[in-house]
Tab-separated table of N, CA, C and O in Angstrom:
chain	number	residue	atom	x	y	z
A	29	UNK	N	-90.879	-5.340	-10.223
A	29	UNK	CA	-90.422	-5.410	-8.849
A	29	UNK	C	-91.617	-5.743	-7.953
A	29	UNK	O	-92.723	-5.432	-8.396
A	30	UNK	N	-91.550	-6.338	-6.741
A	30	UNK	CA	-92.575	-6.989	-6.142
A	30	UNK	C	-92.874	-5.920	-4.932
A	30	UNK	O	-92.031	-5.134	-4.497
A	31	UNK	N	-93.921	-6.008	-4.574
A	31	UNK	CA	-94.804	-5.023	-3.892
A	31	UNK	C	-94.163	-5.580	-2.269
A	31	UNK	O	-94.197	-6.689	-1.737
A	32	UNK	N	-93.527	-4.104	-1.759
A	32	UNK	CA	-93.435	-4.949	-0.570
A	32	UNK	C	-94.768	-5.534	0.771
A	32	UNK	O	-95.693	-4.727	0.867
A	33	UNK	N	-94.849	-6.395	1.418
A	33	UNK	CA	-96.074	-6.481	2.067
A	33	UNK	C	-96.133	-6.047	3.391
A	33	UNK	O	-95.356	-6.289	4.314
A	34	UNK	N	-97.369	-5.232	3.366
A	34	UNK	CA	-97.559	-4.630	5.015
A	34	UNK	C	-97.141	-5.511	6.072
A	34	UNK	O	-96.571	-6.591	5.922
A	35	UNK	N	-97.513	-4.894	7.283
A	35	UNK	CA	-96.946	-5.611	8.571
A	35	UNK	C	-98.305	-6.336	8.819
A	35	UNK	O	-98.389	-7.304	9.575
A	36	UNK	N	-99.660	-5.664	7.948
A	36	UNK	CA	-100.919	-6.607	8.044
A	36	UNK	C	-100.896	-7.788	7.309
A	36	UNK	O	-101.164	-8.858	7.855
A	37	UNK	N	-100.591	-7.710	6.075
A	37	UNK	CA	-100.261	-8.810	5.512
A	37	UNK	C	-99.341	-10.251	5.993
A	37	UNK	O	-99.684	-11.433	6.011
A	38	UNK	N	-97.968	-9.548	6.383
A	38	UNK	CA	-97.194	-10.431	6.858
A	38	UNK	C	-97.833	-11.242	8.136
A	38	UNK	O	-97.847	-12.468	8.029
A	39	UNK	N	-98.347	-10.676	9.302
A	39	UNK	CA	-99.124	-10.967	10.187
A	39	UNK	C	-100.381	-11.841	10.233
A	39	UNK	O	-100.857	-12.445	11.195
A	40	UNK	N	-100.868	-11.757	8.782
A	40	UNK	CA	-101.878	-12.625	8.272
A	40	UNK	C	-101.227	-14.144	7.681
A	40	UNK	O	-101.688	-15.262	7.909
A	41	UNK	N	-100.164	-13.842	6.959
A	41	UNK	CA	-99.773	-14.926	6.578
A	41	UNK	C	-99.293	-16.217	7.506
A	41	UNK	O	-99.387	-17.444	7.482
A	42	UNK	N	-98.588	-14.930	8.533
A	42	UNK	CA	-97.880	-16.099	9.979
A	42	UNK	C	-99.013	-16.869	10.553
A	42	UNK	O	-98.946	-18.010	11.009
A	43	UNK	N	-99.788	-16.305	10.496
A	43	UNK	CA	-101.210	-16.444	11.548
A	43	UNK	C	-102.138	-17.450	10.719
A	43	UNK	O	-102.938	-18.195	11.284
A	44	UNK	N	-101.970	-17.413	9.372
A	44	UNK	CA	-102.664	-18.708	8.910
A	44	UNK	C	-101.987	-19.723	9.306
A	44	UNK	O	-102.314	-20.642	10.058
A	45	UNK	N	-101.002	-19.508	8.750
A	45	UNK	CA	-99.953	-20.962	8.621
A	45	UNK	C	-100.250	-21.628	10.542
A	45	UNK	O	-100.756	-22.708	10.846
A	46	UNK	N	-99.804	-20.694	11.371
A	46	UNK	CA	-99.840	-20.968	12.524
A	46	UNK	C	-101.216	-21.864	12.966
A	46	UNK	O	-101.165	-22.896	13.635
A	47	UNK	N	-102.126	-21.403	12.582
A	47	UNK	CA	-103.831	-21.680	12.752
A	47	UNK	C	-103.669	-23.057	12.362
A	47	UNK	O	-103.828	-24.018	13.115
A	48	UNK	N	-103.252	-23.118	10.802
A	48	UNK	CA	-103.205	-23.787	10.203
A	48	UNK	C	-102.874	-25.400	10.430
A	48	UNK	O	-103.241	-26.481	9.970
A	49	UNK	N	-102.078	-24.957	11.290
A	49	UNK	CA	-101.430	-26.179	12.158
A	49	UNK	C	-101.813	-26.617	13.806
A	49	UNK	O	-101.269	-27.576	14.353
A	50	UNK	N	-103.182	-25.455	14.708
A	50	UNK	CA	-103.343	-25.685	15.561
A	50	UNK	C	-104.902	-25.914	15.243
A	50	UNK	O	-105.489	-26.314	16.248
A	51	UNK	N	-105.362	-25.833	14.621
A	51	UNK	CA	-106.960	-26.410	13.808
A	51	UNK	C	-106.607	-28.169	13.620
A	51	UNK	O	-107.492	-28.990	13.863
A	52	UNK	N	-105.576	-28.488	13.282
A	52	UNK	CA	-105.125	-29.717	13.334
A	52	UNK	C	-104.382	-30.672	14.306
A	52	UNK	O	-103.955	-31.821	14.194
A	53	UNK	N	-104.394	-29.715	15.345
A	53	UNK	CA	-103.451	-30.638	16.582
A	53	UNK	C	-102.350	-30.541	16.155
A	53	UNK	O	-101.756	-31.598	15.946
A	54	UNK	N	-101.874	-29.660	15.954
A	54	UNK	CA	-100.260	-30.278	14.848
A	54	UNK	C	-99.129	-29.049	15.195
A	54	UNK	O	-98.031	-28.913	14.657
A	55	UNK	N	-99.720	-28.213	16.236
A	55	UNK	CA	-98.597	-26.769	16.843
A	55	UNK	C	-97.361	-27.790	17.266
A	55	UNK	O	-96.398	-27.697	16.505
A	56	UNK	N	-97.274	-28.365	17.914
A	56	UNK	CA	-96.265	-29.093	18.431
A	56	UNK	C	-95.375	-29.919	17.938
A	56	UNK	O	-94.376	-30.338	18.523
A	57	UNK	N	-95.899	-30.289	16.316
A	57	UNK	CA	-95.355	-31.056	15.428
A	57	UNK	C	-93.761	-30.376	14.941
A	57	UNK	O	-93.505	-29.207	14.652
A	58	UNK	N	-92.793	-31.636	14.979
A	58	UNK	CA	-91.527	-31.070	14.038
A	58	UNK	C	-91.667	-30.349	12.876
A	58	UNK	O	-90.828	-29.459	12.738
A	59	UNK	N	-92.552	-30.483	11.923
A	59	UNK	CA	-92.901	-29.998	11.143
A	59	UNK	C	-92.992	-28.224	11.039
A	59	UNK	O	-92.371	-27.423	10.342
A	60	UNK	N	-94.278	-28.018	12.278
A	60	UNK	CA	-93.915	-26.594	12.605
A	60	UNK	C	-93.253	-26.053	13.447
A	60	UNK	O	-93.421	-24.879	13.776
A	61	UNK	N	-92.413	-26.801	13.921
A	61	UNK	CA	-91.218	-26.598	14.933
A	61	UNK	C	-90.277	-25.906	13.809
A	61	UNK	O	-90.094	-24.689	13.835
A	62	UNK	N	-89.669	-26.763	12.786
A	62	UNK	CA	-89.114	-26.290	11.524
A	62	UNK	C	-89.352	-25.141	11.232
A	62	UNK	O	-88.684	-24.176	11.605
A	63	UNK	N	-90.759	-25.088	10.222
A	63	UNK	CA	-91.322	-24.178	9.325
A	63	UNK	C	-91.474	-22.637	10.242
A	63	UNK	O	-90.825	-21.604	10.076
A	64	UNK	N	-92.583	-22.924	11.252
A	64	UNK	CA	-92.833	-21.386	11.662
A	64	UNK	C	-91.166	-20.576	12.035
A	64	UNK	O	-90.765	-19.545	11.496
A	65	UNK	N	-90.736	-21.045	12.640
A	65	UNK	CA	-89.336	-19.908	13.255
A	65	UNK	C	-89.290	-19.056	11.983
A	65	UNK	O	-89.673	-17.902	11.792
A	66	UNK	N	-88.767	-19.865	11.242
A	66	UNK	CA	-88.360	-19.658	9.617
A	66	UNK	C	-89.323	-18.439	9.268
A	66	UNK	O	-88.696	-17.382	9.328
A	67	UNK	N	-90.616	-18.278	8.932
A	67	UNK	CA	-91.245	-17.748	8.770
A	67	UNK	C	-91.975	-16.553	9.551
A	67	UNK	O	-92.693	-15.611	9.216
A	68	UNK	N	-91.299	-17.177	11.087
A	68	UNK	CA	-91.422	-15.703	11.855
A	68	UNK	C	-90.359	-14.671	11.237
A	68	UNK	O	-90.675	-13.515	10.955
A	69	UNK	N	-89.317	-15.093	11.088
A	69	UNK	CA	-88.250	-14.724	11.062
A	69	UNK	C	-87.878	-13.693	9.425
A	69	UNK	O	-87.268	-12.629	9.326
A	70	UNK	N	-88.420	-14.402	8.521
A	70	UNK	CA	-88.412	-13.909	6.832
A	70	UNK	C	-89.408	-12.924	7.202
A	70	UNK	O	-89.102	-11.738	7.078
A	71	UNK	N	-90.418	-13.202	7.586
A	71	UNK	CA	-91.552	-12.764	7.846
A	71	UNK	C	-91.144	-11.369	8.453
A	71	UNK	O	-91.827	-10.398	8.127
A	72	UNK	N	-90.172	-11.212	9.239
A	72	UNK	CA	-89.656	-9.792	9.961
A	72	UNK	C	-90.916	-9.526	10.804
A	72	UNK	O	-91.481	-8.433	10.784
A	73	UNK	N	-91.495	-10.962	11.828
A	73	UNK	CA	-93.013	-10.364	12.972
A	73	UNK	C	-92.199	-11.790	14.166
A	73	UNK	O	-91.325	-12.616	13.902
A	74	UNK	N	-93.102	-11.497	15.664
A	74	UNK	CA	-92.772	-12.374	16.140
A	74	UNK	C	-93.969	-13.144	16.480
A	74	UNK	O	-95.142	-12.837	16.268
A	75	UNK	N	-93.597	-13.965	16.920
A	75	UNK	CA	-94.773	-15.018	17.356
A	75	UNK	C	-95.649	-14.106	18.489
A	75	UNK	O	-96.846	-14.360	18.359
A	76	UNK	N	-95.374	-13.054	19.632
A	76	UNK	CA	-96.480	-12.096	20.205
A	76	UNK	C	-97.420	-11.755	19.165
A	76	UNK	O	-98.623	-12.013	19.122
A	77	UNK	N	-96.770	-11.199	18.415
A	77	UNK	CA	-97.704	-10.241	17.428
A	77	UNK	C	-98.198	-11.322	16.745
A	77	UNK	O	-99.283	-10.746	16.665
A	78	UNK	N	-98.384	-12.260	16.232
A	78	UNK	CA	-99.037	-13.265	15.357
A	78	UNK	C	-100.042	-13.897	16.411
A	78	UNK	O	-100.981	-14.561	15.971
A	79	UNK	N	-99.909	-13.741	17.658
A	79	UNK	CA	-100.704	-14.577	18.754
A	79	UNK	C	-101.772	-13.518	18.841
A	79	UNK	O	-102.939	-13.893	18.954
A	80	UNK	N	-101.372	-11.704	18.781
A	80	UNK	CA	-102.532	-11.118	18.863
A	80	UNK	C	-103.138	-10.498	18.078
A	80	UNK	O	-103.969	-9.710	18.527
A	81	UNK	N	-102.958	-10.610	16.557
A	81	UNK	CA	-103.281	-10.530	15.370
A	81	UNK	C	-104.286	-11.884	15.195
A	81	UNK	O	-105.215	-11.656	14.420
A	82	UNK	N	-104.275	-13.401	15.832
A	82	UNK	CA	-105.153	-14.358	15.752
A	82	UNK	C	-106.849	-13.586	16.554
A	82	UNK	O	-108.047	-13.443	16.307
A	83	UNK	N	-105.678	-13.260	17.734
A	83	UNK	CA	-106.949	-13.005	18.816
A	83	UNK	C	-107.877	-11.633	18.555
A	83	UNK	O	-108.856	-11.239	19.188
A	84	UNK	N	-107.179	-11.029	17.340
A	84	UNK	CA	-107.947	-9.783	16.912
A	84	UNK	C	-108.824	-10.029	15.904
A	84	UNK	O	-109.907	-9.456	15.783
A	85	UNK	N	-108.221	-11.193	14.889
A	85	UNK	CA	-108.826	-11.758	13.408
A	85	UNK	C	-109.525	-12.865	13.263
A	85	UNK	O	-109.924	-13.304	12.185
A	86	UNK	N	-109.754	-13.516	14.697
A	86	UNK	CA	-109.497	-15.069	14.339
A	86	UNK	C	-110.358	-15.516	13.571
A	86	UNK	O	-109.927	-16.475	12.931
A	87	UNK	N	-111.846	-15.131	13.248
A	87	UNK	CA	-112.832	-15.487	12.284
A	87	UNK	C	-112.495	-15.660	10.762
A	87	UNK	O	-112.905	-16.567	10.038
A	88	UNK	N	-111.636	-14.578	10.397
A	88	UNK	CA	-111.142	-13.943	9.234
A	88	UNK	C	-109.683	-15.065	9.191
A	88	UNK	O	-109.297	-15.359	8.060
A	89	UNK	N	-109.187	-15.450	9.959
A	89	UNK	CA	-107.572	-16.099	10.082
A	89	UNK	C	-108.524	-17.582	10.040
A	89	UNK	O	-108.719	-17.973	8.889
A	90	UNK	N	-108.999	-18.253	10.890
A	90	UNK	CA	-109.460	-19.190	10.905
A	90	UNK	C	-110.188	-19.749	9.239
A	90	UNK	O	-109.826	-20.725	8.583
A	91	UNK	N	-111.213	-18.822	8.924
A	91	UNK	CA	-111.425	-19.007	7.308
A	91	UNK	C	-110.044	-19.989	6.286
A	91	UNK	O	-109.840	-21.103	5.806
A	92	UNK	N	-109.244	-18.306	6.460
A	92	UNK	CA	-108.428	-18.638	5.445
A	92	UNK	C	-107.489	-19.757	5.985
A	92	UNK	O	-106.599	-19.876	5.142
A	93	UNK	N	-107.310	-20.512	6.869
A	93	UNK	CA	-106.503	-21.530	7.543
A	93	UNK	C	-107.237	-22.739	7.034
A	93	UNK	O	-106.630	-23.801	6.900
A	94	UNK	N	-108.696	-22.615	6.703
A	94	UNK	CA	-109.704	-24.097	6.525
A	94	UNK	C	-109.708	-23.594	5.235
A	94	UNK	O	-110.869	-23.696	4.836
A	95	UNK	N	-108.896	-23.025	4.237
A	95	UNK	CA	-108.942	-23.056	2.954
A	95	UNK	C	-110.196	-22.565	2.400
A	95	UNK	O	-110.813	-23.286	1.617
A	96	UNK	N	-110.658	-21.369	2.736
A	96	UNK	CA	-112.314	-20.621	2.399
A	96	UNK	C	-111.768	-19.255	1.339
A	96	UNK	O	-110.774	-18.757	1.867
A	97	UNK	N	-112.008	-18.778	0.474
A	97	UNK	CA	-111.458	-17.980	-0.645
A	97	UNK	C	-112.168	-16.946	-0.411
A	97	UNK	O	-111.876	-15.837	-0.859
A	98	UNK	N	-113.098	-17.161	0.257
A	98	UNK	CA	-114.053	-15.740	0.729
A	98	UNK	C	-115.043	-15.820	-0.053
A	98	UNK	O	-115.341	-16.846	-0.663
A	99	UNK	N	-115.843	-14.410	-0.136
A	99	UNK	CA	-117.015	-14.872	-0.581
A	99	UNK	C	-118.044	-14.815	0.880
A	99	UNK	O	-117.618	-15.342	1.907
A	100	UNK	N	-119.478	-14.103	0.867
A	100	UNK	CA	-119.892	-13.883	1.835
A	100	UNK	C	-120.877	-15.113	1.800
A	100	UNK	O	-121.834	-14.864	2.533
A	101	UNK	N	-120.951	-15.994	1.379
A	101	UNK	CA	-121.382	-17.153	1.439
A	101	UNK	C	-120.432	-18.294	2.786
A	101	UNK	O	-119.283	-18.693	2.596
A	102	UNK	N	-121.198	-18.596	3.968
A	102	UNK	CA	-120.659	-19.559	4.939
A	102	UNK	C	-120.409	-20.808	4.629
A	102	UNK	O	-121.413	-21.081	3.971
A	103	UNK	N	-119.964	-21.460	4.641
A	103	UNK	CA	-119.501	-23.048	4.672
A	103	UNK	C	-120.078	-23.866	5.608
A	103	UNK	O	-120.096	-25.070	5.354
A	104	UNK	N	-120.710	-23.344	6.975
A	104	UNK	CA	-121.357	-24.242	7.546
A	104	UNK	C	-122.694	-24.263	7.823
A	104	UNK	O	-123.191	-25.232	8.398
């Protein structure tokens, strides 16, 4: 049976994906017009809480949005 995931977790996930798509110019895109609702929504968080979960994490959210696996080694 699968582990259910915290409200930190879930919040992390929205918040990449979200990043994910405003690191790229691309918030406005049909694409995540589609996808995020969807995923606010499965997700059981809203887009507030994912806006201040960025503004609490964003170093840590931003990483994992530019595809960084961690590791205390920087990329730039």
């Amino acid at each position: 049976m699968a582990k259910e995931k915290t409200l930190r977790d879930r919040l992390f996930g929205a918040a990449v994906l979200k990043t994910s798509f405003v690191l790229r110019g691309a918030e406005g895109s049909p694409a995540f017009n589609t996808i995020y609702p969807g995923v606010l929504r499965d997700l059981n968080v809203t887009a507030e809480q994912v806006d201040a979960f960025v503004g609490e994490h964003r170093d840590e959210v931003e990483k994992a949005a530019r595809g960084s696996t961690g590791g205390d080694d920087d990329d730039e």
